Amino acid sequence: MPWLPTRRTKPQTCRQRKARRDMLIREITTGDGNAAFDRLWPVMQAVIAPGDTYNYPADLGYEEARAMWTAPPTRCFVAEDDHGSLLGFYKLRPNQPGRGDHVANASYMVAPAARGRGVARALCMHSLDQARQAGFTAMQFNFVVSTNAPAVHLWQSCGFRIVGQVPGAFRHATLGAVDVYVMHRFL
């Protein structure tokens, strides 16, 4: 017998501490050209470099990163303050092709200077809305590093549950092999 959830409860919404009126979140498109991704690239490098949150290779190149974050079916959204400064961004895509494409997957990055200002929460809320509008029924994060406590706590406060744990799957730059979580929520 296939696995079935014992009870499907009404999805939780991401708790928001206060409304973000000083932030615009918009989709970047191919019409924006490379200039749009050029703004994201330095933030991406700063987030990846410490080797403590993303499983990307240390030598990830610009073209490979751009394709991962902007090539269809992936959609990329940026958050900017009211002066146009980049605060963060996320990508939204099907978690799997074919029979798994009803579940969304998203990844988020926040500019180091914008951390602690509610940007990741706003991006998550926006991505959940975009996923619903696109017809996804759930969202799943496949590789949440267990030692990234702020992210784990945030995702849990946004209704995600840890549904799996993979022992030693991430080679943390300073801690060595650490576990990763698979996190999921219905939309």
JSON list of N, CA, C and O in Angstrom, two decimals, residues 23-33 35-37 39-40 69-80 86 88-94 123 126-127 129-131 133-134 136:
[
{"chain": "A", "resi": 23, "resn": "MET", "atom": "N", "xyz": [9.96, 46.91, 0.52]},
{"chain": "A", "resi": 23, "resn": "MET", "atom": "CA", "xyz": [10.58, 45.90, -0.31]},
{"chain": "A", "resi": 23, "resn": "MET", "atom": "C", "xyz": [9.68, 45.59, -1.50]},
{"chain": "A", "resi": 23, "resn": "MET", "atom": "O", "xyz": [8.48, 45.42, -1.35]},
{"chain": "A", "resi": 24, "resn": "LEU", "atom": "N", "xyz": [10.30, 45.50, -2.66]},
{"chain": "A", "resi": 24, "resn": "LEU", "atom": "CA", "xyz": [9.59, 45.07, -3.87]},
{"chain": "A", "resi": 24, "resn": "LEU", "atom": "C", "xyz": [10.19, 43.74, -4.29]},
{"chain": "A", "resi": 24, "resn": "LEU", "atom": "O", "xyz": [11.41, 43.61, -4.40]},
{"chain": "A", "resi": 25, "resn": "ILE", "atom": "N", "xyz": [9.34, 42.75, -4.51]},
{"chain": "A", "resi": 25, "resn": "ILE", "atom": "CA", "xyz": [9.80, 41.45, -5.02]},
{"chain": "A", "resi": 25, "resn": "ILE", "atom": "C", "xyz": [9.23, 41.31, -6.42]},
{"chain": "A", "resi": 25, "resn": "ILE", "atom": "O", "xyz": [8.03, 41.43, -6.63]},
{"chain": "A", "resi": 26, "resn": "ARG", "atom": "N", "xyz": [10.13, 41.07, -7.37]},
{"chain": "A", "resi": 26, "resn": "ARG", "atom": "CA", "xyz": [9.70, 40.97, -8.77]},
{"chain": "A", "resi": 26, "resn": "ARG", "atom": "C", "xyz": [10.47, 39.86, -9.46]},
{"chain": "A", "resi": 26, "resn": "ARG", "atom": "O", "xyz": [11.58, 39.49, -9.05]},
{"chain": "A", "resi": 27, "resn": "GLU", "atom": "N", "xyz": [9.88, 39.36, -10.52]},
{"chain": "A", "resi": 27, "resn": "GLU", "atom": "CA", "xyz": [10.51, 38.29, -11.29]},
{"chain": "A", "resi": 27, "resn": "GLU", "atom": "C", "xyz": [11.49, 38.89, -12.29]},
{"chain": "A", "resi": 27, "resn": "GLU", "atom": "O", "xyz": [11.21, 39.91, -12.91]},
{"chain": "A", "resi": 28, "resn": "ILE", "atom": "N", "xyz": [12.64, 38.24, -12.43]},
{"chain": "A", "resi": 28, "resn": "ILE", "atom": "CA", "xyz": [13.54, 38.63, -13.51]},
{"chain": "A", "resi": 28, "resn": "ILE", "atom": "C", "xyz": [13.24, 37.70, -14.68]},
{"chain": "A", "resi": 28, "resn": "ILE", "atom": "O", "xyz": [12.88, 36.54, -14.49]},
{"chain": "A", "resi": 29, "resn": "THR", "atom": "N", "xyz": [13.36, 38.21, -15.86]},
{"chain": "A", "resi": 29, "resn": "THR", "atom": "CA", "xyz": [13.02, 37.43, -17.05]},
{"chain": "A", "resi": 29, "resn": "THR", "atom": "C", "xyz": [14.20, 37.46, -18.01]},
{"chain": "A", "resi": 29, "resn": "THR", "atom": "O", "xyz": [15.15, 38.24, -17.84]},
{"chain": "A", "resi": 30, "resn": "THR", "atom": "N", "xyz": [14.10, 36.66, -19.05]},
{"chain": "A", "resi": 30, "resn": "THR", "atom": "CA", "xyz": [15.16, 36.66, -20.07]},
{"chain": "A", "resi": 30, "resn": "THR", "atom": "C", "xyz": [15.27, 38.03, -20.73]},
{"chain": "A", "resi": 30, "resn": "THR", "atom": "O", "xyz": [16.34, 38.41, -21.18]},
{"chain": "A", "resi": 31, "resn": "GLY", "atom": "N", "xyz": [14.18, 38.78, -20.74]},
{"chain": "A", "resi": 31, "resn": "GLY", "atom": "CA", "xyz": [14.21, 40.13, -21.30]},
{"chain": "A", "resi": 31, "resn": "GLY", "atom": "C", "xyz": [15.09, 41.08, -20.51]},
{"chain": "A", "resi": 31, "resn": "GLY", "atom": "O", "xyz": [15.54, 42.10, -21.03]},
{"chain": "A", "resi": 32, "resn": "ASP", "atom": "N", "xyz": [15.34, 40.75, -19.24]},
{"chain": "A", "resi": 32, "resn": "ASP", "atom": "CA", "xyz": [16.22, 41.57, -18.41]},
{"chain": "A", "resi": 32, "resn": "ASP", "atom": "C", "xyz": [17.69, 41.38, -18.81]},
{"chain": "A", "resi": 32, "resn": "ASP", "atom": "O", "xyz": [18.54, 42.18, -18.42]},
{"chain": "A", "resi": 33, "resn": "GLY", "atom": "N", "xyz": [17.98, 40.32, -19.55]},
{"chain": "A", "resi": 33, "resn": "GLY", "atom": "CA", "xyz": [19.35, 40.06, -20.00]},
{"chain": "A", "resi": 33, "resn": "GLY", "atom": "C", "xyz": [20.25, 39.67, -18.85]},
{"chain": "A", "resi": 33, "resn": "GLY", "atom": "O", "xyz": [19.83, 39.43, -17.72]},
{"chain": "A", "resi": 35, "resn": "ALA", "atom": "N", "xyz": [22.29, 41.49, -17.29]},
{"chain": "A", "resi": 35, "resn": "ALA", "atom": "CA", "xyz": [22.44, 42.54, -16.28]},
{"chain": "A", "resi": 35, "resn": "ALA", "atom": "C", "xyz": [21.71, 42.19, -15.00]},
{"chain": "A", "resi": 35, "resn": "ALA", "atom": "O", "xyz": [22.19, 42.48, -13.90]},
{"chain": "A", "resi": 36, "resn": "ALA", "atom": "N", "xyz": [20.55, 41.55, -15.11]},
{"chain": "A", "resi": 36, "resn": "ALA", "atom": "CA", "xyz": [19.79, 41.18, -13.92]},
{"chain": "A", "resi": 36, "resn": "ALA", "atom": "C", "xyz": [20.56, 40.16, -13.09]},
{"chain": "A", "resi": 36, "resn": "ALA", "atom": "O", "xyz": [20.67, 40.30, -11.87]},
{"chain": "A", "resi": 37, "resn": "PHE", "atom": "N", "xyz": [21.11, 39.15, -13.74]},
{"chain": "A", "resi": 37, "resn": "PHE", "atom": "CA", "xyz": [21.86, 38.14, -12.99]},
{"chain": "A", "resi": 37, "resn": "PHE", "atom": "C", "xyz": [23.20, 38.69, -12.52]},
{"chain": "A", "resi": 37, "resn": "PHE", "atom": "O", "xyz": [23.71, 38.27, -11.48]},
{"chain": "A", "resi": 39, "resn": "ARG", "atom": "N", "xyz": [23.74, 41.34, -11.06]},
{"chain": "A", "resi": 39, "resn": "ARG", "atom": "CA", "xyz": [23.52, 41.89, -9.71]},
{"chain": "A", "resi": 39, "resn": "ARG", "atom": "C", "xyz": [23.48, 40.78, -8.67]},
{"chain": "A", "resi": 39, "resn": "ARG", "atom": "O", "xyz": [23.85, 40.99, -7.52]},
{"chain": "A", "resi": 40, "resn": "LEU", "atom": "N", "xyz": [22.97, 39.60, -9.04]},
{"chain": "A", "resi": 40, "resn": "LEU", "atom": "CA", "xyz": [22.84, 38.50, -8.10]},
{"chain": "A", "resi": 40, "resn": "LEU", "atom": "C", "xyz": [24.16, 37.78, -7.85]},
{"chain": "A", "resi": 40, "resn": "LEU", "atom": "O", "xyz": [24.40, 37.26, -6.75]},
{"chain": "A", "resi": 69, "resn": "TRP", "atom": "N", "xyz": [19.75, 29.16, -12.02]},
{"chain": "A", "resi": 69, "resn": "TRP", "atom": "CA", "xyz": [18.82, 30.07, -11.37]},
{"chain": "A", "resi": 69, "resn": "TRP", "atom": "C", "xyz": [17.84, 30.75, -12.32]},
{"chain": "A", "resi": 69, "resn": "TRP", "atom": "O", "xyz": [16.87, 31.36, -11.87]},
{"chain": "A", "resi": 70, "resn": "THR", "atom": "N", "xyz": [18.08, 30.68, -13.63]},
{"chain": "A", "resi": 70, "resn": "THR", "atom": "CA", "xyz": [17.19, 31.43, -14.53]},
{"chain": "A", "resi": 70, "resn": "THR", "atom": "C", "xyz": [16.65, 30.64, -15.72]},
{"chain": "A", "resi": 70, "resn": "THR", "atom": "O", "xyz": [15.73, 31.11, -16.38]},
{"chain": "A", "resi": 71, "resn": "ALA", "atom": "N", "xyz": [17.22, 29.48, -16.04]},
{"chain": "A", "resi": 71, "resn": "ALA", "atom": "CA", "xyz": [16.76, 28.73, -17.21]},
{"chain": "A", "resi": 71, "resn": "ALA", "atom": "C", "xyz": [15.44, 28.03, -16.92]},
{"chain": "A", "resi": 71, "resn": "ALA", "atom": "O", "xyz": [15.29, 27.42, -15.87]},
{"chain": "A", "resi": 72, "resn": "PRO", "atom": "N", "xyz": [14.48, 28.11, -17.85]},
{"chain": "A", "resi": 72, "resn": "PRO", "atom": "CA", "xyz": [13.20, 27.44, -17.64]},
{"chain": "A", "resi": 72, "resn": "PRO", "atom": "C", "xyz": [13.40, 25.94, -17.37]},
{"chain": "A", "resi": 72, "resn": "PRO", "atom": "O", "xyz": [14.32, 25.34, -17.93]},
{"chain": "A", "resi": 73, "resn": "PRO", "atom": "N", "xyz": [12.61, 25.36, -16.50]},
{"chain": "A", "resi": 73, "resn": "PRO", "atom": "CA", "xyz": [11.38, 25.90, -15.92]},
{"chain": "A", "resi": 73, "resn": "PRO", "atom": "C", "xyz": [11.60, 26.75, -14.67]},
{"chain": "A", "resi": 73, "resn": "PRO", "atom": "O", "xyz": [10.63, 27.17, -14.03]},
{"chain": "A", "resi": 74, "resn": "THR", "atom": "N", "xyz": [12.84, 27.01, -14.34]},
{"chain": "A", "resi": 74, "resn": "THR", "atom": "CA", "xyz": [13.13, 27.81, -13.14]},
{"chain": "A", "resi": 74, "resn": "THR", "atom": "C", "xyz": [12.72, 29.26, -13.35]},
{"chain": "A", "resi": 74, "resn": "THR", "atom": "O", "xyz": [12.97, 29.84, -14.42]},
{"chain": "A", "resi": 75, "resn": "ARG", "atom": "N", "xyz": [12.11, 29.83, -12.34]},
{"chain": "A", "resi": 75, "resn": "ARG", "atom": "CA", "xyz": [11.77, 31.27, -12.33]},
{"chain": "A", "resi": 75, "resn": "ARG", "atom": "C", "xyz": [12.54, 31.89, -11.18]},
{"chain": "A", "resi": 75, "resn": "ARG", "atom": "O", "xyz": [12.66, 31.31, -10.10]},
{"chain": "A", "resi": 76, "resn": "CYS", "atom": "N", "xyz": [13.10, 33.07, -11.41]},
{"chain": "A", "resi": 76, "resn": "CYS", "atom": "CA", "xyz": [13.92, 33.74, -10.40]},
{"chain": "A", "resi": 76, "resn": "CYS", "atom": "C", "xyz": [13.28, 35.08, -10.03]},
{"chain": "A", "resi": 76, "resn": "CYS", "atom": "O", "xyz": [12.87, 35.85, -10.91]},
{"chain": "A", "resi": 77, "resn": "PHE", "atom": "N", "xyz": [13.20, 35.36, -8.74]},
{"chain": "A", "resi": 77, "resn": "PHE", "atom": "CA", "xyz": [12.61, 36.58, -8.21]},
{"chain": "A", "resi": 77, "resn": "PHE", "atom": "C", "xyz": [13.63, 37.31, -7.36]},
{"chain": "A", "resi": 77, "resn": "PHE", "atom": "O", "xyz": [14.40, 36.68, -6.63]},
{"chain": "A", "resi": 78, "resn": "VAL", "atom": "N", "xyz": [13.64, 38.63, -7.43]},
{"chain": "A", "resi": 78, "resn": "VAL", "atom": "CA", "xyz": [14.57, 39.44, -6.64]},
{"chain": "A", "resi": 78, "resn": "VAL", "atom": "C", "xyz": [13.78, 40.35, -5.71]},
{"chain": "A", "resi": 78, "resn": "VAL", "atom": "O", "xyz": [12.68, 40.79, -6.02]},
{"chain": "A", "resi": 79, "resn": "ALA", "atom": "N", "xyz": [14.40, 40.61, -4.56]},
{"chain": "A", "resi": 79, "resn": "ALA", "atom": "CA", "xyz": [13.84, 41.56, -3.60]},
{"chain": "A", "resi": 79, "resn": "ALA", "atom": "C", "xyz": [14.75, 42.78, -3.59]},
{"chain": "A", "resi": 79, "resn": "ALA", "atom": "O", "xyz": [15.97, 42.66, -3.46]},
{"chain": "A", "resi": 80, "resn": "GLU", "atom": "N", "xyz": [14.13, 43.94, -3.75]},
{"chain": "A", "resi": 80, "resn": "GLU", "atom": "CA", "xyz": [14.87, 45.20, -3.76]},
{"chain": "A", "resi": 80, "resn": "GLU", "atom": "C", "xyz": [14.23, 46.15, -2.76]},
{"chain": "A", "resi": 80, "resn": "GLU", "atom": "O", "xyz": [13.01, 46.11, -2.54]},
{"chain": "A", "resi": 86, "resn": "LEU", "atom": "N", "xyz": [19.66, 45.56, -4.06]},
{"chain": "A", "resi": 86, "resn": "LEU", "atom": "CA", "xyz": [19.33, 44.14, -3.98]},
{"chain": "A", "resi": 86, "resn": "LEU", "atom": "C", "xyz": [19.41, 43.66, -2.54]},
{"chain": "A", "resi": 86, "resn": "LEU", "atom": "O", "xyz": [20.42, 43.84, -1.87]},
{"chain": "A", "resi": 88, "resn": "GLY", "atom": "N", "xyz": [17.88, 40.35, -1.71]},
{"chain": "A", "resi": 88, "resn": "GLY", "atom": "CA", "xyz": [17.94, 38.90, -1.79]},
{"chain": "A", "resi": 88, "resn": "GLY", "atom": "C", "xyz": [17.20, 38.42, -3.01]},
{"chain": "A", "resi": 88, "resn": "GLY", "atom": "O", "xyz": [16.66, 39.21, -3.78]},
{"chain": "A", "resi": 89, "resn": "PHE", "atom": "N", "xyz": [17.14, 37.10, -3.16]},
{"chain": "A", "resi": 89, "resn": "PHE", "atom": "CA", "xyz": [16.48, 36.53, -4.32]},
{"chain": "A", "resi": 89, "resn": "PHE", "atom": "C", "xyz": [16.16, 35.07, -4.05]},
{"chain": "A", "resi": 89, "resn": "PHE", "atom": "O", "xyz": [16.67, 34.47, -3.11]},
{"chain": "A", "resi": 90, "resn": "TYR", "atom": "N", "xyz": [15.28, 34.53, -4.87]},
{"chain": "A", "resi": 90, "resn": "TYR", "atom": "CA", "xyz": [14.97, 33.10, -4.77]},
{"chain": "A", "resi": 90, "resn": "TYR", "atom": "C", "xyz": [14.65, 32.55, -6.15]},
{"chain": "A", "resi": 90, "resn": "TYR", "atom": "O", "xyz": [14.36, 33.30, -7.08]},
{"chain": "A", "resi": 91, "resn": "LYS", "atom": "N", "xyz": [14.76, 31.22, -6.24]},
{"chain": "A", "resi": 91, "resn": "LYS", "atom": "CA", "xyz": [14.34, 30.54, -7.46]},
{"chain": "A", "resi": 91, "resn": "LYS", "atom": "C", "xyz": [13.23, 29.57, -7.11]},
{"chain": "A", "resi": 91, "resn": "LYS", "atom": "O", "xyz": [13.20, 29.00, -6.02]},
{"chain": "A", "resi": 92, "resn": "LEU", "atom": "N", "xyz": [12.30, 29.42, -8.03]},
{"chain": "A", "resi": 92, "resn": "LEU", "atom": "CA", "xyz": [11.14, 28.54, -7.88]},
{"chain": "A", "resi": 92, "resn": "LEU", "atom": "C", "xyz": [11.09, 27.64, -9.09]},
{"chain": "A", "resi": 92, "resn": "LEU", "atom": "O", "xyz": [11.21, 28.11, -10.22]},
{"chain": "A", "resi": 93, "resn": "ARG", "atom": "N", "xyz": [10.88, 26.34, -8.85]},
{"chain": "A", "resi": 93, "resn": "ARG", "atom": "CA", "xyz": [10.85, 25.38, -9.94]},
{"chain": "A", "resi": 93, "resn": "ARG", "atom": "C", "xyz": [10.13, 24.13, -9.49]},
{"chain": "A", "resi": 93, "resn": "ARG", "atom": "O", "xyz": [9.92, 23.95, -8.29]},
{"chain": "A", "resi": 94, "resn": "PRO", "atom": "N", "xyz": [9.77, 23.24, -10.40]},
{"chain": "A", "resi": 94, "resn": "PRO", "atom": "CA", "xyz": [9.25, 21.95, -9.97]},
{"chain": "A", "resi": 94, "resn": "PRO", "atom": "C", "xyz": [10.34, 21.18, -9.22]},
{"chain": "A", "resi": 94, "resn": "PRO", "atom": "O", "xyz": [11.51, 21.23, -9.60]},
{"chain": "A", "resi": 123, "resn": "LEU", "atom": "N", "xyz": [10.70, 36.63, 1.25]},
{"chain": "A", "resi": 123, "resn": "LEU", "atom": "CA", "xyz": [10.93, 35.83, 0.05]},
{"chain": "A", "resi": 123, "resn": "LEU", "atom": "C", "xyz": [10.18, 34.51, 0.13]},
{"chain": "A", "resi": 123, "resn": "LEU", "atom": "O", "xyz": [9.56, 34.07, -0.84]},
{"chain": "A", "resi": 126, "resn": "HIS", "atom": "N", "xyz": [6.47, 35.09, -0.39]},
{"chain": "A", "resi": 126, "resn": "HIS", "atom": "CA", "xyz": [6.24, 35.38, -1.81]},
{"chain": "A", "resi": 126, "resn": "HIS", "atom": "C", "xyz": [6.31, 34.09, -2.63]},
{"chain": "A", "resi": 126, "resn": "HIS", "atom": "O", "xyz": [5.48, 33.85, -3.51]},
{"chain": "A", "resi": 127, "resn": "SER", "atom": "N", "xyz": [7.31, 33.25, -2.33]},
{"chain": "A", "resi": 127, "resn": "SER", "atom": "CA", "xyz": [7.46, 32.01, -3.10]},
{"chain": "A", "resi": 127, "resn": "SER", "atom": "C", "xyz": [6.28, 31.07, -2.88]},
{"chain": "A", "resi": 127, "resn": "SER", "atom": "O", "xyz": [5.84, 30.38, -3.81]},
{"chain": "A", "resi": 129, "resn": "ASP", "atom": "N", "xyz": [3.20, 31.97, -2.26]},
{"chain": "A", "resi": 129, "resn": "ASP", "atom": "CA", "xyz": [2.10, 32.54, -3.07]},
{"chain": "A", "resi": 129, "resn": "ASP", "atom": "C", "xyz": [2.31, 32.24, -4.55]},
{"chain": "A", "resi": 129, "resn": "ASP", "atom": "O", "xyz": [1.37, 31.85, -5.26]},
{"chain": "A", "resi": 130, "resn": "GLN", "atom": "N", "xyz": [3.52, 32.43, -5.05]},
{"chain": "A", "resi": 130, "resn": "GLN", "atom": "CA", "xyz": [3.80, 32.17, -6.46]},
{"chain": "A", "resi": 130, "resn": "GLN", "atom": "C", "xyz": [3.60, 30.69, -6.79]},
{"chain": "A", "resi": 130, "resn": "GLN", "atom": "O", "xyz": [3.08, 30.35, -7.86]},
{"chain": "A", "resi": 131, "resn": "ALA", "atom": "N", "xyz": [4.01, 29.81, -5.88]},
{"chain": "A", "resi": 131, "resn": "ALA", "atom": "CA", "xyz": [3.85, 28.37, -6.11]},
{"chain": "A", "resi": 131, "resn": "ALA", "atom": "C", "xyz": [2.37, 28.01, -6.18]},
{"chain": "A", "resi": 131, "resn": "ALA", "atom": "O", "xyz": [1.97, 27.24, -7.06]},
{"chain": "A", "resi": 133, "resn": "GLN", "atom": "N", "xyz": [-0.11, 30.01, -7.03]},
{"chain": "A", "resi": 133, "resn": "GLN", "atom": "CA", "xyz": [-0.64, 30.57, -8.28]},
{"chain": "A", "resi": 133, "resn": "GLN", "atom": "C", "xyz": [-0.23, 29.74, -9.49]},
{"chain": "A", "resi": 133, "resn": "GLN", "atom": "O", "xyz": [-0.95, 29.69, -10.48]},
{"chain": "A", "resi": 134, "resn": "ALA", "atom": "N", "xyz": [0.93, 29.12, -9.42]},
{"chain": "A", "resi": 134, "resn": "ALA", "atom": "CA", "xyz": [1.42, 28.30, -10.54]},
{"chain": "A", "resi": 134, "resn": "ALA", "atom": "C", "xyz": [0.80, 26.90, -10.55]},
{"chain": "A", "resi": 134, "resn": "ALA", "atom": "O", "xyz": [1.07, 26.12, -11.46]},
{"chain": "A", "resi": 136, "resn": "PHE", "atom": "N", "xyz": [1.10, 24.51, -8.05]},
{"chain": "A", "resi": 136, "resn": "PHE", "atom": "CA", "xyz": [1.76, 23.50, -7.22]},
{"chain": "A", "resi": 136, "resn": "PHE", "atom": "C", "xyz": [0.88, 23.18, -6.01]},
{"chain": "A", "resi": 136, "resn": "PHE", "atom": "O", "xyz": [0.12, 24.05, -5.54]}
]
